[in-house]
XYZ file of C-alpha atoms in Angstrom:
511
model
C -56.092 -2.160 46.018
C -57.198 -4.476 48.834
C -54.061 -3.646 50.826
C -54.612 0.098 50.464
C -58.194 -0.260 51.692
C -56.965 -2.350 54.613
C -54.364 0.223 55.595
C -56.984 2.925 55.287
C -59.343 1.024 57.603
C -56.562 0.588 60.155
C -55.723 4.318 59.949
C -59.382 5.137 60.578
C -59.508 2.841 63.607
C -56.316 4.262 65.054
C -57.665 7.744 64.518
C -60.827 6.816 66.450
C -58.683 5.458 69.263
C -56.532 8.598 69.248
C -59.613 10.818 69.431
C -60.850 8.819 72.416
C -57.557 8.831 74.266
C -56.823 12.502 73.668
C -60.310 13.879 74.443
C -59.712 17.168 76.276
C -62.495 16.657 78.849
C -60.629 14.116 80.968
C -56.980 13.092 81.139
C -56.181 9.735 82.707
C -52.975 8.968 84.584
C -51.892 5.723 86.204
C -49.993 5.891 89.511
C -49.022 3.011 91.816
C -51.151 0.589 89.826
C -54.352 2.525 90.528
C -56.132 4.615 87.866
C -56.869 8.149 88.914
C -58.984 10.573 86.916
C -58.674 14.305 86.989
C -60.766 16.878 85.170
C -58.836 19.195 82.913
C -59.819 22.831 83.248
C -61.132 24.273 79.995
C -58.754 26.725 78.403
C -59.763 30.372 78.322
C -58.870 30.536 74.639
C -59.871 27.763 72.222
C -57.059 25.379 71.245
C -55.681 25.752 67.731
C -57.667 23.707 65.282
C -56.054 20.641 63.806
C -57.661 19.743 60.507
C -57.723 16.000 61.039
C -58.642 15.706 64.698
C -60.073 18.616 66.632
C -58.489 19.068 70.026
C -55.951 16.259 69.516
C -52.730 16.428 71.497
C -49.778 14.050 71.586
C -48.186 12.673 74.736
C -45.516 10.032 75.495
C -46.565 6.581 76.712
C -44.943 5.705 80.062
C -45.285 2.033 81.006
C -43.259 2.204 84.256
C -46.374 3.212 86.189
C -48.204 -0.069 85.444
C -45.436 -2.482 86.410
C -47.047 -3.139 89.787
C -50.435 -3.960 88.293
C -49.685 -5.727 85.038
C -52.756 -7.995 85.215
C -55.115 -5.029 85.185
C -53.146 -3.479 82.350
C -53.484 -6.663 80.241
C -57.245 -6.720 80.894
C -57.489 -3.133 79.634
C -55.551 -4.044 76.474
C -57.907 -6.998 75.842
C -60.934 -4.732 76.258
C -59.389 -2.254 73.825
C -58.718 -4.999 71.267
C -62.324 -6.200 71.512
C -63.672 -2.679 71.041
C -61.494 -2.171 67.946
C -62.432 -5.520 66.359
C -65.700 -4.326 64.714
C -63.756 -1.447 63.215
C -60.985 -3.655 61.805
C -63.546 -6.137 60.490
C -65.432 -3.536 58.470
C -65.814 -4.049 54.745
C -62.728 -2.979 52.851
C -64.701 -1.698 49.874
C -65.907 1.760 50.857
C -67.292 2.812 47.466
C -70.913 3.885 47.087
C -73.110 1.301 45.355
C -75.787 1.964 42.728
C -79.492 1.395 43.456
C -82.178 2.134 40.888
C -85.442 3.533 42.214
C -88.125 0.944 42.865
C -90.697 3.416 41.581
C -89.903 3.070 37.864
C -92.260 5.913 36.930
C -89.662 8.405 38.260
C -87.084 8.571 35.486
C -84.175 10.334 33.840
C -84.730 12.544 30.767
C -84.835 9.588 28.345
C -87.181 7.434 30.430
C -84.448 5.211 31.895
C -84.767 4.613 35.662
C -83.352 7.216 38.050
C -81.370 6.071 41.065
C -78.764 6.795 43.704
C -75.454 5.539 45.089
C -75.143 4.793 48.798
C -72.473 3.948 51.361
C -74.226 3.068 54.591
C -72.575 3.667 57.948
C -74.318 1.429 60.460
C -74.820 3.171 63.768
C -74.497 6.696 62.388
C -77.551 8.950 62.677
C -76.187 11.485 60.200
C -77.121 11.353 56.526
C -75.541 13.300 53.684
C -77.498 13.445 50.403
C -75.533 14.974 47.538
C -77.072 16.396 44.343
C -74.747 16.211 41.338
C -74.329 19.247 39.081
C -73.965 19.605 35.303
C -75.654 22.664 33.752
C -79.081 22.140 32.112
C -80.926 22.329 28.790
C -83.981 24.518 28.264
C -85.638 23.643 24.922
C -85.786 20.783 22.426
C -82.713 22.007 20.517
C -80.412 22.369 23.528
C -81.674 19.093 25.024
C -81.032 17.191 21.780
C -77.502 18.598 21.680
C -76.996 17.637 25.340
C -78.230 14.094 24.673
C -75.681 13.682 21.892
C -72.704 15.063 23.821
C -73.458 14.447 27.546
C -75.779 11.451 27.596
C -74.808 10.307 31.113
C -76.498 13.521 32.377
C -79.779 12.493 30.704
C -79.764 8.706 30.958
C -78.814 6.013 33.467
C -78.053 3.353 30.861
C -74.263 3.591 31.290
C -73.904 4.504 34.949
C -71.122 2.562 36.722
C -72.090 0.158 39.504
C -69.999 2.006 42.103
C -68.647 5.503 42.744
C -65.778 6.669 44.928
C -66.501 9.618 47.215
C -64.186 12.626 47.282
C -64.114 15.639 49.590
C -67.182 15.737 51.822
C -68.277 12.385 50.317
C -65.027 10.633 51.256
C -65.044 7.862 53.910
C -61.468 8.792 54.911
C -61.183 10.968 58.054
C -57.947 12.490 56.730
C -59.826 13.878 53.725
C -63.191 14.443 55.386
C -62.717 15.286 59.091
C -66.353 15.674 60.189
C -68.566 13.733 57.759
C -66.441 10.652 56.973
C -68.576 8.366 59.139
C -71.992 9.523 57.893
C -74.377 7.591 55.647
C -73.511 9.048 52.235
C -75.897 9.144 49.268
C -74.877 10.452 45.824
C -77.843 11.260 43.563
C -76.747 11.450 39.904
C -78.084 14.345 37.851
C -80.044 13.016 34.870
C -82.992 15.419 34.669
C -81.284 18.532 33.168
C -83.752 20.791 35.036
C -81.685 22.119 37.983
C -83.496 19.525 40.130
C -86.829 21.344 39.713
C -88.991 19.329 37.308
C -92.024 17.134 37.965
C -92.991 16.301 34.365
C -92.992 12.712 32.999
C -92.125 11.768 29.442
C -95.229 11.513 27.223
C -96.077 10.830 23.581
C -96.081 14.594 23.072
C -92.767 15.309 24.854
C -89.369 13.860 24.007
C -88.003 14.057 27.546
C -89.037 13.707 31.178
C -87.995 16.421 33.658
C -88.369 14.940 37.117
C -85.486 16.308 39.215
C -87.693 17.361 42.112
C -89.515 14.013 42.134
C -86.228 12.071 42.030
C -85.151 13.701 45.304
C -88.523 12.975 46.870
C -88.441 9.329 45.806
C -84.858 8.808 47.004
C -85.815 10.165 50.445
C -88.818 7.784 50.552
C -86.592 4.777 49.805
C -83.960 5.827 52.350
C -86.640 5.835 55.051
C -86.519 2.031 54.793
C -82.723 2.012 55.160
C -82.272 3.902 58.427
C -83.085 7.506 57.542
C -86.184 7.228 59.738
C -83.859 7.153 62.782
C -81.620 10.010 61.618
C -80.764 13.030 63.729
C -79.443 15.136 60.824
C -80.034 15.101 57.074
C -77.683 17.396 55.155
C -78.881 18.008 51.588
C -75.754 19.130 49.725
C -75.009 19.817 46.081
C -72.552 21.480 43.709
C -73.203 23.821 40.756
C -76.698 23.008 39.404
C -76.907 20.658 42.394
C -76.137 23.599 44.691
C -79.056 25.529 43.186
C -81.070 22.314 43.545
C -80.402 22.396 47.298
C -81.903 25.894 47.542
C -84.946 24.757 45.553
C -85.555 21.517 47.488
C -84.295 21.737 51.069
C -87.620 22.981 52.463
C -89.502 20.383 50.408
C -87.423 17.590 51.990
C -88.046 18.997 55.482
C -91.801 19.210 54.806
C -91.850 15.708 53.295
C -90.311 14.162 56.443
C -92.494 16.220 58.749
C -95.667 15.232 56.890
C -94.742 11.555 57.314
C -94.191 12.002 61.047
C -90.379 12.065 61.122
C -90.136 15.295 63.072
C -86.893 14.315 64.820
C -84.809 14.654 61.642
C -83.072 18.034 61.384
C -82.927 18.964 57.678
C -80.188 21.368 56.549
C -78.763 22.531 53.227
C -75.239 23.019 51.874
C -75.227 24.891 48.540
C -71.832 24.782 46.784
C -71.176 26.910 43.684
C -74.907 27.272 43.025
C -75.328 30.924 44.047
C -75.655 32.407 40.562
C -76.365 36.043 39.722
C -79.007 37.283 37.272
C -76.575 40.014 36.262
C -75.967 41.677 32.916
C -73.642 39.733 30.614
C -70.285 41.220 29.680
C -71.206 40.716 26.055
C -74.817 40.081 25.033
C -75.466 37.160 22.695
C -78.569 35.477 21.338
C -79.853 32.556 23.410
C -78.757 29.752 21.079
C -76.999 27.386 23.506
C -76.606 26.789 27.238
C -73.121 28.293 27.394
C -73.805 31.711 25.878
C -77.447 32.167 26.923
C -77.936 34.716 29.713
C -78.935 32.932 32.950
C -82.236 34.800 33.303
C -83.356 33.980 29.765
C -82.261 30.333 30.037
C -84.178 29.853 33.302
C -87.278 31.673 31.974
C -87.371 29.275 29.020
C -86.385 26.269 31.112
C -88.932 26.617 33.893
C -91.735 26.484 31.288
C -90.140 23.593 29.375
C -89.467 21.536 32.522
C -92.666 22.322 34.379
C -90.271 23.437 37.084
C -91.311 23.744 40.733
C -89.974 26.294 43.225
C -90.458 26.570 47.026
C -93.976 27.748 47.815
C -92.830 30.693 49.939
C -90.623 31.933 47.102
C -93.346 31.339 44.512
C -95.693 33.550 46.509
C -93.034 36.274 46.639
C -92.556 36.147 42.835
C -95.946 35.218 41.375
C -95.717 35.035 37.572
C -91.920 35.432 37.717
C -90.969 32.197 39.482
C -87.644 32.133 37.596
C -86.368 34.518 40.290
C -86.310 31.585 42.731
C -83.403 29.965 40.863
C -81.094 32.763 42.040
C -79.683 32.306 45.501
C -79.990 35.815 46.875
C -83.713 35.861 45.969
C -84.728 32.414 47.218
C -82.550 32.308 50.364
C -84.569 34.886 52.384
C -87.745 32.828 51.845
C -86.332 29.511 53.145
C -87.205 28.050 56.544
C -84.422 25.435 56.707
C -80.888 26.458 57.709
C -78.571 26.675 54.684
C -74.791 27.044 54.481
C -73.504 28.716 51.280
C -70.066 27.828 49.865
C -69.307 30.035 46.883
C -66.205 31.148 45.005
C -66.315 34.936 44.593
C -65.090 34.525 40.996
C -67.031 31.482 39.849
C -65.904 30.125 36.480
C -69.409 28.977 35.513
C -70.809 32.441 36.241
C -68.082 34.037 34.110
C -68.815 31.575 31.298
C -72.542 32.424 31.139
C -71.562 36.101 31.352
C -69.441 35.535 28.206
C -66.044 36.009 29.823
C -64.057 33.130 28.329
C -60.606 32.506 29.789
C -59.097 30.751 26.807
C -55.401 31.150 27.583
C -55.077 34.547 25.939
C -54.495 37.619 28.146
C -57.725 39.512 28.727
C -58.153 43.241 28.170
C -58.985 45.962 30.660
C -62.760 45.909 30.152
C -62.921 42.194 30.988
C -60.665 42.697 34.010
C -62.956 45.423 35.356
C -65.996 43.191 34.765
C -64.391 40.330 36.721
C -63.602 42.632 39.659
C -67.157 43.991 39.613
C -68.542 40.433 39.631
C -66.690 39.748 42.890
C -68.115 42.933 44.406
C -71.667 42.060 43.332
C -71.421 38.521 44.652
C -70.038 39.748 47.970
C -72.944 42.184 48.206
C -75.576 39.470 47.632
C -74.072 37.368 50.442
C -74.324 40.127 53.053
C -77.442 38.677 54.744
C -76.359 35.011 54.604
C -75.881 33.695 58.136
C -73.348 30.933 57.388
C -71.032 31.100 54.395
C -67.570 30.327 53.027
C -66.572 32.574 50.109
C -62.916 32.579 48.995
C -61.698 35.130 46.434
C -60.679 32.459 43.939
C -61.367 31.769 40.285
C -62.734 28.231 40.352
C -65.935 26.157 40.308
C -67.207 23.534 42.777
C -65.518 22.995 46.116
C -66.952 20.389 48.476
C -66.089 17.327 46.334
C -62.443 18.328 45.798
C -59.972 15.960 47.470
C -57.996 19.039 48.603
C -61.034 20.922 49.971
C -59.448 21.059 53.438
C -56.587 23.210 52.074
C -58.705 26.228 51.072
C -58.989 28.786 53.861
C -60.746 32.070 54.566
C -59.442 34.043 57.557
C -57.316 31.017 58.374
C -60.339 28.687 58.643
C -61.063 25.750 56.330
C -64.503 24.827 55.010
C -64.694 21.538 57.005
C -63.947 23.528 60.169
C -66.571 26.152 59.254
C -69.192 23.436 58.670
C -68.316 21.882 62.031
C -68.837 25.262 63.709
C -72.166 25.620 61.927
C -73.210 22.152 63.147
C -72.405 23.175 66.716
C -74.318 26.446 66.433
C -77.424 24.645 65.137
C -77.133 22.036 67.889
C -76.960 24.897 70.395
C -80.077 26.462 68.860
C -82.056 23.250 69.332
C -81.381 23.398 73.044
C -82.529 26.991 73.447
C -85.536 26.783 71.149
C -87.275 23.575 70.124
C -89.003 25.363 67.240
C -86.892 25.002 64.073
C -88.920 27.282 61.824
C -86.307 30.034 61.840
C -83.091 28.212 62.688
C -81.086 29.837 59.957
C -81.602 33.269 61.509
C -80.536 32.093 64.977
C -76.846 31.203 64.926
C -75.215 32.551 68.094
C -71.420 32.596 68.026
C -69.681 29.482 69.326
C -66.326 30.064 71.016
C -63.537 29.976 68.435
C -65.958 29.730 65.506
C -66.759 32.145 62.687
C -69.773 31.498 60.473
C -69.510 34.353 57.953
C -66.241 33.679 56.167
C -65.799 35.889 53.114
C -62.603 37.260 51.598
C -62.288 41.033 51.515
C -59.382 41.204 49.045
C -60.650 42.354 45.634
C -58.898 40.234 42.965
C -59.133 36.636 41.768
C -56.642 34.470 43.654
C -55.669 37.198 46.112
C -56.224 34.456 48.721
C -52.946 32.444 48.880
C -54.790 29.186 49.666
C -56.719 29.247 46.355
C -56.417 26.115 44.181
C -53.356 25.838 41.964
C -53.604 27.891 38.776
C -52.390 26.382 35.519
C -51.793 28.046 32.178
C -54.607 26.763 29.954
C -52.266 26.419 26.963
C -49.116 24.924 28.511
C -50.485 23.291 31.664
C -47.674 24.936 33.654
C -48.353 26.104 37.196
C -48.557 29.876 37.589
C -47.798 32.068 40.596
C -50.449 34.538 41.722
C -48.469 37.419 40.200
C -48.039 35.570 36.880
C -51.742 34.770 36.870
C -52.839 38.349 37.571
C -50.538 39.710 34.876
C -51.986 37.118 32.500
C -55.439 38.401 33.501
C -54.420 41.919 32.459
C -53.575 43.139 35.977
C -51.295 46.206 35.796
C -49.339 46.355 39.063
C -48.071 49.908 38.529
C -51.492 51.264 37.597
C -53.332 49.415 40.363
C -50.789 50.558 42.986
C -51.236 54.143 41.837
C -55.032 53.815 42.151
C -54.639 52.399 45.652
C -52.162 55.138 46.626
C -49.321 52.801 47.515
C -45.920 51.647 46.278
C -45.983 48.825 43.677
C -43.622 46.791 45.895
C -46.081 46.982 48.805
C -48.971 45.920 46.561
C -46.981 42.893 45.334
C -46.292 41.936 48.935
C -49.987 42.174 49.756
C -50.894 40.010 46.781
C -48.387 37.336 47.743
C -49.659 37.307 51.327
C -53.331 37.369 50.366
C -54.117 40.601 52.249
């Protein structure tokens, strides 16, 4: 394990060196023992994006040019070695380490202390705070059941001392091209309230619901660990954590501003938390979290948790604050810029809509419902300024180790987030007021910010995650999967007015 960490550290250092040497702004050549510098003209078209290092290019090393000035060459090598030493001497253990909150009155559901995991990156002014997901419970019965079956989501008593980051939380540049060197904070979900509650445990109540206060307290503690000098704070989250981002990103921005930290740019990244308050495929009584319609579950939950919503959204939905838990209703009221990453066919959404993909082929009514869900979701994203929405059947994206492989219009999510970063940086230069940043994202050369698949079926995008048969575990091709889902190639081709062979070709190519 130590050797693998060491090799990883060396790879990271070499990658830093490679980025420096291959920077496209200046190319250095050595002639006759004297270094000459020439400025490289910017290309009219942007260079093709390389996932690991943007703008990297390879070139042969030619040592014949330095033979007449070997002393100077050796000095340069020594300087390079000294500059790389801090990198090679970094700690090999790159896991995030557990810290319990000093304020013990802010707790998990069962009264045990809440906390966070952190991997600090000395010198970096970028902070990534991640909210974990994991459904919710909305009354005493569902919370008791949750405590029996998923206690780690309600208690900190058995949390491990360290966690390994994956995807956007990874410290490896190969896996995480643009955020690997940030200060990374993982906030475990133990409040079961979609990160909205502010209610302590009392003699009258069995559980505390303090999700909103946990975020606030973590931010306060991080201000003593370097966050006070940050340039960017990205509040990210997946599933219930993604919804938690929408509910809390403005609160975090206001919290820092009220304490005088106006130089920190607060942004949100909501992954798989853009749920719809749509009509279920099959209506059932609200007996458990899986089958209960989202609107009914949130209506019950917000009362049970004492849930808080952003003030601007609360004012837009007085008496019906549950609306603010649904992305397309809360997003227009937010001041902070938010990037939305959302599968068009989200498995969690299908589950609460009572479409259960159990390994048995589905019938035509379910197939039509699934297609309609994709259309509805696409419609609700129409006014979102920055998004990444692949036509895949999946759930959660940014913490997948293979998150760089998924593409929309040929662009990966890490690349899209990098473009978004650049557009927001550009905005700061043209307008110091950040009150409406999310509505001001001018195009950056070579960058697209609204990435959404137009093809209409689950997994019509060829870069979607691997599909496996739920009974056998065998990998399935897109065609096998669609047939399993009840997709009739002949019938669908007839409806589209094309030959079945052409439709199959389109499906295989993701068009």
